[in-house]
Short mmCIF file of C-alpha atoms in Angstrom, two decimals:
data_model
loop_
_atom_site.label_atom_id
_atom_site.label_comp_id
_atom_site.label_asym_id
_atom_site.label_seq_id
_atom_site.Cartn_x
_atom_site.Cartn_y
_atom_site.Cartn_z
CA ASN A 299 -15.83 12.83 -19.99
CA ASP A 300 -16.73 9.72 -22.57
CA PRO A 301 -14.38 6.51 -21.68
CA ILE A 302 -10.94 5.94 -23.92
CA ASN A 303 -11.75 2.99 -26.26
CA SER A 304 -8.18 3.09 -27.88
CA GLU A 305 -5.07 1.68 -26.06
CA LEU A 306 -2.72 3.45 -28.18
CA GLU A 307 -4.72 6.81 -27.05
CA ALA A 308 -4.94 5.53 -23.36
CA ILE A 309 -1.33 5.00 -23.25
CA ALA A 310 -0.35 8.24 -25.28
CA ALA A 311 -2.42 10.27 -23.09
CA LEU A 312 -1.32 8.92 -19.88
CA GLU A 313 2.08 9.65 -20.86
CA SER A 314 1.29 12.73 -21.78
CA SER A 315 -0.49 14.23 -18.72
CA LEU A 316 1.83 12.60 -15.95
CA SER A 317 5.14 13.88 -17.95
CA GLU A 318 3.39 17.55 -17.57
CA SER A 319 2.31 16.59 -13.89
CA VAL A 320 5.86 16.05 -13.10
CA SER A 321 7.16 18.95 -14.59
CA MET A 322 5.12 21.31 -13.34
CA GLN A 323 5.82 19.41 -9.68
CA ALA A 324 9.50 19.32 -10.16
CA VAL A 325 9.51 23.64 -10.37
CA ALA A 326 11.10 24.43 -6.95
CA ASP A 327 14.04 27.02 -6.22
CA VAL A 328 15.52 24.55 -3.64
CA PRO A 329 16.80 20.94 -4.35
CA LEU A 330 14.62 17.96 -5.50
CA GLY A 331 14.65 14.58 -5.76
CA VAL A 332 12.27 10.99 -5.46
CA PHE A 333 11.44 8.59 -3.79
CA LEU A 334 12.23 5.49 -5.49
CA SER A 335 11.00 2.45 -4.38
CA GLY A 336 11.43 0.31 -7.23
CA GLY A 337 7.76 -0.37 -7.83
CA ILE A 338 5.88 0.25 -10.93
CA ASP A 339 4.70 4.04 -9.67
CA SER A 340 7.61 5.26 -8.10
CA SER A 341 10.06 4.43 -11.41
CA THR A 342 7.14 5.84 -13.36
CA ILE A 343 8.09 9.17 -11.86
CA ALA A 344 11.43 8.88 -11.30
CA ALA A 345 11.67 8.10 -15.11
CA LEU A 346 9.96 10.92 -16.58
CA LEU A 347 11.67 13.31 -14.70
CA GLN A 348 14.93 11.80 -15.46
CA LYS A 349 14.00 12.07 -19.29
CA GLN A 350 13.06 15.54 -18.45
CA SER A 351 16.50 16.55 -16.53
CA SER A 352 19.96 17.84 -18.13
CA GLN A 353 21.43 16.38 -14.78
CA PRO A 354 21.19 13.34 -12.72
CA ILE A 355 18.08 13.39 -10.44
CA GLN A 356 18.33 12.31 -7.24
CA THR A 357 16.35 8.87 -5.66
CA PHE A 358 16.07 7.75 -2.44
CA THR A 359 15.24 4.48 -1.07
CA VAL A 360 14.85 2.45 2.31
CA GLY A 361 16.27 -1.14 2.38
CA PHE A 362 15.47 -3.56 5.47
CA ASP A 363 18.00 -6.53 6.87
CA GLU A 364 15.15 -9.19 6.63
CA ALA A 365 15.19 -10.46 2.81
CA ASP A 366 11.51 -10.92 2.50
CA PHE A 367 10.79 -7.37 2.91
CA ASP A 368 13.90 -5.69 0.96
CA GLU A 369 13.38 -4.30 -2.23
CA SER A 370 16.22 -1.98 -2.22
CA SER A 371 18.44 -4.11 -4.73
CA TYR A 372 15.42 -3.70 -7.38
CA ALA A 373 15.26 0.13 -6.69
CA LEU A 374 19.15 0.47 -7.30
CA THR A 375 18.86 -1.36 -10.72
CA ILE A 376 16.48 0.74 -11.96
CA ALA A 377 18.16 3.95 -10.76
CA LYS A 378 21.51 3.07 -12.58
CA HIS A 379 19.27 2.00 -15.59
CA LEU A 380 17.91 5.49 -15.56
CA GLY A 381 21.22 7.22 -14.50
CA THR A 382 20.03 8.73 -11.05
CA ASN A 383 22.15 9.76 -8.61
CA HIS A 384 21.01 7.00 -5.99
CA SER A 385 21.20 7.01 -2.05
CA GLU A 386 20.01 4.04 -0.15
CA LEU A 387 19.00 3.78 3.78
CA HIS A 388 19.13 0.26 5.37
CA VAL A 389 16.91 0.00 8.40
CA ASN A 390 17.32 -2.52 11.27
CA SER A 391 15.29 -2.98 14.28
CA ASP A 392 17.78 -0.90 16.32
CA ASP A 393 16.87 2.31 13.84
CA VAL A 394 13.15 1.25 14.77
CA ARG A 395 13.64 1.15 18.31
CA LEU A 396 14.98 4.81 18.22
CA VAL A 397 11.93 5.99 15.98
CA ILE A 398 9.24 4.55 18.32
CA PRO A 399 9.24 7.28 20.67
CA LYS A 400 9.26 9.86 18.61
CA LEU A 401 5.80 8.57 17.00
CA PRO A 402 3.46 10.15 19.04
CA GLU A 403 4.79 13.43 18.41
CA LEU A 404 5.48 13.03 14.50
CA TYR A 405 1.52 11.68 14.34
CA ASP A 406 -0.17 13.64 16.94
CA GLU A 407 -2.91 10.83 17.08
CA PRO A 408 -2.91 7.06 17.10
CA PHE A 409 -1.57 5.76 13.65
CA ALA A 410 -1.20 2.30 13.00
CA ASP A 411 0.42 1.96 9.40
CA SER A 412 4.07 0.19 10.49
CA SER A 413 5.29 1.91 7.47
CA GLN A 414 5.38 5.12 9.01
CA ILE A 415 8.68 4.10 10.74
CA PRO A 416 10.83 3.73 7.63
CA THR A 417 8.91 6.50 5.81
CA TYR A 418 10.07 8.57 8.76
CA LEU A 419 13.61 7.21 8.17
CA VAL A 420 13.87 7.79 4.70
CA CYS A 421 12.54 11.48 4.88
CA GLN A 422 15.25 11.90 7.26
CA ALA A 423 17.94 10.64 4.97
CA ALA A 424 16.55 12.38 1.99
CA ARG A 425 16.38 15.68 3.67
CA LYS A 426 20.12 15.56 4.13
CA HIS A 427 19.74 15.95 0.21
CA VAL A 428 17.27 17.93 -0.93
CA THR A 429 14.13 20.09 0.37
CA VAL A 430 10.98 18.85 -2.12
CA ALA A 431 10.64 15.09 -3.01
CA LEU A 432 8.17 13.23 -5.30
CA SER A 433 6.47 10.32 -4.61
CA GLY A 434 4.75 7.42 -6.60
CA ASP A 435 1.53 7.90 -4.02
CA ALA A 436 -1.98 6.99 -5.90
CA GLY A 437 -0.79 5.22 -8.63
CA ASP A 438 -2.35 2.35 -6.49
CA GLU A 439 -5.60 3.60 -6.38
CA LEU A 440 -5.84 5.25 -9.86
CA PHE A 441 -4.68 2.54 -11.83
CA GLY A 442 -5.61 -1.15 -9.84
CA GLY A 443 -2.51 -1.89 -8.25
CA TYR A 444 -3.45 -3.52 -4.84
CA ASN A 445 -3.86 -7.15 -4.73
CA ARG A 446 -7.28 -6.83 -3.11
CA TYR A 447 -8.25 -5.49 -6.70
CA LEU A 448 -6.88 -8.70 -8.30
CA TRP A 449 -8.36 -11.59 -6.68
CA ALA A 450 -11.11 -10.43 -4.69
CA GLN A 451 -13.42 -11.11 -7.07
CA ARG A 452 -12.09 -14.23 -7.97
CA ILE A 453 -12.55 -15.24 -4.51
CA TRP A 454 -16.35 -13.76 -4.09
CA ASN A 455 -17.35 -15.73 -7.43
CA LYS A 456 -15.75 -19.21 -6.09
CA ILE A 457 -17.30 -18.92 -2.36
CA SER A 458 -20.64 -17.05 -2.68
CA TRP A 459 -22.52 -19.94 -3.88
CA MET A 460 -21.81 -21.33 -0.21
CA PRO A 461 -24.22 -20.90 2.55
CA SER A 462 -22.54 -18.14 5.09
CA SER A 463 -21.62 -21.43 7.70
CA MET A 464 -19.81 -23.23 4.75
CA ARG A 465 -17.73 -20.28 4.36
CA ARG A 466 -16.94 -19.87 8.12
CA THR A 467 -15.61 -23.65 8.32
CA LEU A 468 -13.52 -22.82 4.71
CA GLY A 469 -11.68 -20.05 6.99
CA TYR A 470 -11.48 -21.92 9.76
CA GLY A 471 -10.12 -24.46 7.53
CA ILE A 472 -7.30 -22.05 6.07
CA GLN A 473 -6.29 -21.08 9.61
CA GLY A 474 -5.58 -24.53 10.47
CA ILE A 475 -2.94 -24.39 8.57
CA SER A 476 0.33 -22.64 9.39
CA MET A 477 1.27 -19.38 7.89
CA SER A 478 4.91 -20.49 7.41
CA THR A 479 3.53 -23.66 5.16
CA LEU A 480 1.07 -21.29 3.42
CA ASP A 481 4.51 -19.35 2.41
CA SER A 482 6.19 -22.67 1.38
CA LEU A 483 3.36 -23.12 -0.94
CA GLY A 484 3.40 -19.67 -2.21
CA ARG A 485 6.67 -20.12 -3.47
CA PHE A 486 5.50 -22.76 -5.81
CA LEU A 487 2.87 -20.11 -7.76
CA PRO A 488 3.70 -19.08 -11.34
CA ARG A 489 5.79 -16.03 -11.22
CA ASN A 490 3.08 -13.63 -12.74
CA ILE A 491 0.51 -14.40 -9.60
CA ALA A 492 3.16 -15.05 -6.93
CA ILE A 493 1.88 -13.66 -3.61
CA ILE A 494 4.99 -12.77 -1.38
CA ARG A 495 4.08 -13.72 2.50
CA MET A 496 1.33 -16.00 1.20
CA GLY A 497 0.45 -17.19 4.73
CA ASP A 498 -0.07 -13.58 6.43
CA LYS A 499 -2.34 -12.69 3.62
CA ALA A 500 -4.08 -15.98 3.52
CA HIS A 501 -4.85 -16.04 7.40
CA LYS A 502 -6.70 -12.49 7.21
CA LEU A 503 -8.72 -13.28 4.20
CA ALA A 504 -9.78 -16.75 6.44
CA HIS A 505 -11.05 -14.17 9.21
CA ARG A 506 -13.07 -12.36 6.18
CA LEU A 507 -14.69 -15.65 5.05
CA LYS A 508 -15.81 -15.82 8.58
CA SER A 509 -17.55 -12.78 8.35
CA VAL A 510 -18.65 -11.29 5.04
CA ASP A 511 -21.94 -11.78 2.73
CA SER A 512 -21.58 -9.37 -0.29
CA LEU A 513 -18.15 -8.26 -2.50
CA ASP A 514 -18.77 -5.13 -0.89
CA ASP A 515 -18.53 -6.79 2.64
CA LEU A 516 -15.53 -8.69 1.59
CA TYR A 517 -14.03 -4.96 0.91
CA ARG A 518 -14.71 -3.32 3.56
CA SER A 519 -13.04 -6.48 6.03
CA LEU A 520 -10.04 -6.45 4.11
CA VAL A 521 -9.32 -2.36 4.93
CA ASN A 522 -10.76 -2.83 9.02
CA GLU A 523 -7.99 -4.87 11.32
CA TRP A 524 -10.62 -5.44 13.93
CA PRO A 525 -14.11 -6.01 13.03
CA SER A 526 -16.55 -3.49 14.33
CA ASP A 527 -18.12 -5.48 17.10
CA THR A 528 -15.19 -6.86 19.05
CA GLY A 529 -15.06 -4.51 21.81
CA LEU A 530 -11.55 -4.02 21.98
CA VAL A 531 -11.91 -0.50 23.40
CA ILE A 532 -13.84 -0.13 26.60
CA GLY A 533 -17.19 1.65 26.28
CA ALA A 534 -16.23 2.80 22.91
CA LYS A 535 -18.98 3.22 20.29
CA ARG A 536 -18.37 2.75 16.53
CA LEU A 537 -18.76 5.72 14.47
CA PRO A 538 -19.78 6.02 10.91
CA VAL A 539 -17.37 6.13 8.26
CA LYS A 540 -17.44 6.69 4.48
CA LEU A 541 -17.25 3.20 4.11
CA ASP A 542 -20.51 2.55 5.31
CA ASP A 543 -22.24 4.87 2.81
CA MET A 544 -23.16 3.14 0.19
CA GLU A 545 -25.07 6.04 -2.01
CA ILE A 546 -20.64 6.81 -3.08
CA VAL A 547 -20.49 4.09 -5.18
CA GLN A 548 -24.18 2.65 -5.97
CA GLU A 549 -23.27 4.03 -9.65
CA ILE A 550 -20.20 2.18 -10.20
CA THR A 551 -21.54 -1.52 -11.47
CA SER A 552 -17.53 -2.89 -11.80
CA HIS A 553 -16.61 -3.66 -8.12
CA GLU A 554 -12.73 -2.75 -8.62
CA HIS A 555 -13.68 0.41 -9.40
CA ARG A 556 -15.71 0.36 -6.18
CA MET A 557 -12.90 -0.27 -4.08
CA MET A 558 -10.49 2.00 -6.28
CA LEU A 559 -12.69 4.90 -5.59
CA TRP A 560 -13.89 4.04 -2.15
CA ASP A 561 -9.83 3.44 -1.64
CA SER A 562 -9.14 6.67 -2.83
CA LEU A 563 -11.56 8.53 -0.50
CA THR A 564 -10.54 6.78 2.53
CA TYR A 565 -7.55 4.77 2.47
CA LEU A 566 -5.13 6.95 0.39
CA PRO A 567 -5.81 10.47 2.14
CA ASP A 568 -6.36 8.79 5.98
CA ASP A 569 -3.34 6.61 5.49
CA ILE A 570 -0.99 6.89 2.85
CA LEU A 571 -0.43 10.84 2.35
CA THR A 572 -1.50 11.60 6.46
CA LYS A 573 1.80 8.83 7.00
CA VAL A 574 3.64 10.74 4.20
CA ASP A 575 2.88 14.22 5.28
CA ARG A 576 3.50 14.11 8.62
CA ALA A 577 6.72 12.18 8.53
CA ALA A 578 8.20 14.46 5.82
CA MET A 579 6.79 17.77 7.71
CA SER A 580 8.91 16.25 10.62
CA VAL A 581 11.97 17.08 9.25
CA SER A 582 11.02 19.95 6.92
CA LEU A 583 10.62 18.09 3.99
CA GLU A 584 7.63 18.80 1.30
CA THR A 585 6.63 16.12 -0.66
CA ARG A 586 4.39 16.21 -3.80
CA ALA A 587 2.55 13.44 -5.51
CA PRO A 588 2.28 13.76 -9.38
CA PHE A 589 -0.49 11.23 -9.67
CA LEU A 590 -2.38 13.31 -7.50
CA ASP A 591 -2.60 16.14 -10.23
CA HIS A 592 -6.28 16.29 -11.25
CA ARG A 593 -6.13 15.69 -14.90
CA VAL A 594 -4.09 12.61 -14.36
CA ALA A 595 -7.02 11.21 -12.08
CA GLU A 596 -9.91 12.67 -14.26
CA LEU A 597 -7.91 10.79 -17.45
CA ALA A 598 -7.59 7.70 -15.37
CA TRP A 599 -11.48 7.53 -14.56
CA ARG A 600 -11.63 7.74 -18.34
CA ILE A 601 -9.93 4.89 -18.75
CA PRO A 602 -11.78 1.32 -18.67
CA LYS A 603 -10.75 -1.72 -15.94
CA HIS A 604 -9.50 -3.96 -19.16
CA MET A 605 -6.65 -1.42 -19.40
CA LYS A 606 -5.53 -1.04 -16.00
CA ILE A 607 -6.35 -5.10 -14.63
CA ARG A 608 -5.86 -7.57 -17.53
CA ASN A 609 -4.43 -11.24 -17.02
CA GLY A 610 -4.51 -11.04 -13.17
CA GLN A 611 -2.32 -7.78 -12.98
CA GLY A 612 -2.83 -4.41 -12.07
CA LYS A 613 -1.51 -1.11 -13.75
CA TRP A 614 -1.47 -2.38 -17.41
CA VAL A 615 -1.76 0.83 -19.24
CA LEU A 616 0.95 2.66 -16.55
CA ARG A 617 3.41 -0.38 -17.52
CA GLN A 618 2.95 0.19 -21.12
CA VAL A 619 4.02 4.08 -20.06
CA LEU A 620 6.92 2.86 -17.94
CA TYR A 621 8.21 0.18 -20.42
CA LYS A 622 9.06 3.16 -22.81
CA HIS A 623 12.05 4.02 -20.39
CA VAL A 624 12.66 0.95 -18.61
CA PRO A 625 13.01 -2.76 -19.51
CA ARG A 626 10.21 -5.38 -18.41
CA GLU A 627 12.22 -7.31 -16.77
CA LEU A 628 13.26 -4.83 -14.36
CA ILE A 629 10.17 -4.29 -13.31
CA GLU A 630 7.95 -7.78 -13.27
CA ARG A 631 7.93 -8.94 -9.97
CA PRO A 632 5.13 -9.98 -7.16
CA LYS A 633 3.80 -6.67 -5.42
CA VAL A 634 5.14 -6.39 -2.26
CA GLY A 635 4.17 -2.79 -0.92
CA PHE A 636 6.06 -1.09 1.74
CA GLY A 637 6.04 -3.50 4.64
CA VAL A 638 8.13 -3.82 7.67
CA PRO A 639 8.92 -7.14 9.24
CA VAL A 640 7.14 -6.13 12.56
CA GLY A 641 6.42 -9.34 13.73
CA LYS A 642 10.06 -10.87 13.51
CA TRP A 643 11.00 -7.44 15.35
CA LEU A 644 8.49 -8.20 17.91
CA ARG A 645 9.20 -11.72 18.52
CA GLY A 646 13.04 -11.11 18.08
CA PRO A 647 14.82 -7.71 19.36
CA LEU A 648 11.61 -5.74 20.33
CA ARG A 649 10.43 -8.56 22.46
CA GLU A 650 11.02 -7.11 25.70
CA TRP A 651 10.29 -3.62 24.76
CA ALA A 652 6.81 -4.87 23.18
CA GLU A 653 5.73 -7.11 26.00
CA SER A 654 6.42 -4.32 28.51
CA LEU A 655 3.28 -2.52 26.49
CA LEU A 656 1.03 -5.17 26.61
CA GLU A 657 1.90 -6.31 30.03
CA THR A 658 -1.53 -7.43 31.93
CA SER A 659 -1.25 -5.42 35.13
CA ARG A 660 -0.10 -2.01 32.77
CA LEU A 661 -3.53 -2.48 30.36
CA HIS A 662 -5.73 -2.83 33.45
CA HIS A 663 -4.30 0.27 35.18
CA GLU A 664 -4.53 2.30 32.21
CA GLY A 665 -8.06 0.97 31.22
CA TYR A 666 -8.76 1.68 27.69
CA LEU A 667 -8.23 -1.68 26.10
CA ASN A 668 -9.73 -5.47 26.19
CA VAL A 669 -7.32 -7.00 28.08
CA ASP A 670 -8.55 -10.89 26.87
CA LEU A 671 -8.33 -9.63 23.15
CA VAL A 672 -5.18 -7.86 23.44
CA HIS A 673 -3.28 -10.98 24.77
CA GLN A 674 -5.52 -13.24 22.40
#
C-alpha cells in the first residue's frame, strides 16, 4: 500500500485501527484485564479499552524494591487518571528465588531474558482476577520504540570514519570508565535524551565498538550478548539465523526500518512473545497483543519513519494517539524497559546461590561451558 504522508491521517488511522483491534480482542466470556507498565504501549491499550468500557477495566503491574528499576508509580498514576481497577505486585529477591527452580519447567529450554521472572509473577497475580490479559507487546518494533533505533545511526555517523583500530581504542577507553561514574554523568543529560542505567549501556556499546564494521554489524552485535566466536559452549558450532540473511532487509534503505523488521521477525517472536506466552500459559492465563492485528501492523509499515522517530524520541504517532487520553506529562520520561535488578541481586541476596552454580569444579564436571570465559 502507498505510504501515508499526512500526520493527521496517520494519527486518525492508527487510533481507529488500534481501537478496532482492542475491541475485537476484548471479546471474551471470561474476565479480562490489561498489563499496565506505565509506558506508551500498554497505556495506549489500557486507555482505548477503558474508553470502550462502561465499567472500570482491570489493570496489573509489577514493581521492584530497587528504585532504579521500579516504574509501578507511573502505572498507578496512569491507572488513576483512566479510572481503572488497578492491582500492583511488588517483587523482591526472595520472590525471585522461589521462581528460579520453576524456570526449566516453565520455559522448556534455556531462555536468557531475565524479565521472564517478573513476567511470570505478574501473570500469576493477574490470573487470580482474570483469565485473559491484553498486552502492549509489538509497539516498540512497529513504531520505533527501542533505544537502538534512536541512537545507532547517530553513533555510527560519528564513528564510521574511524579506522577499526581507532574504534577498538575508543571502546577500551569507554570501558575504562566505571559504570557508576557513567550513571552519574547520565543524570545530567536533558530529560528528553536521558538514559536510564547509562553505565551498563555504555559498556555494552564499547564492547560493540571493538568488533563492528557497518551499521548492520552494530545492530547484530546489539542483539547478541556473546560474539559468535567466543567459544563459550565447548565444541559448539554456530548455526545460521535470520540475522545472517541480508536479503530480508535488502530493499529497505532506512537503517531504523531495517532494525525494526529484523526485530519483528526475530526478537519479537523468539523473545518477547515466547516469554509472555510461556509464563502466562503456566498459570492458565491467555494473553493477546492488539498491536499484532495484521491491519495495525500493515498500517504501521505505511507510516514513514519521521512520524515514528522524531526529535530523539520514538513512537511519535503512537504518542499523539495516547495524548488524546492521557496527559503528556504523565508519559514523558526516559525509557526503562521491563528490566530486573539482576546485578544487584547476584551481588547481594542471591550471591551464594549463583556462586554455587558457577563453581569451577561443577562447571568442569558438567562439561558444557568454557570455565575461564564464565569466570571472566
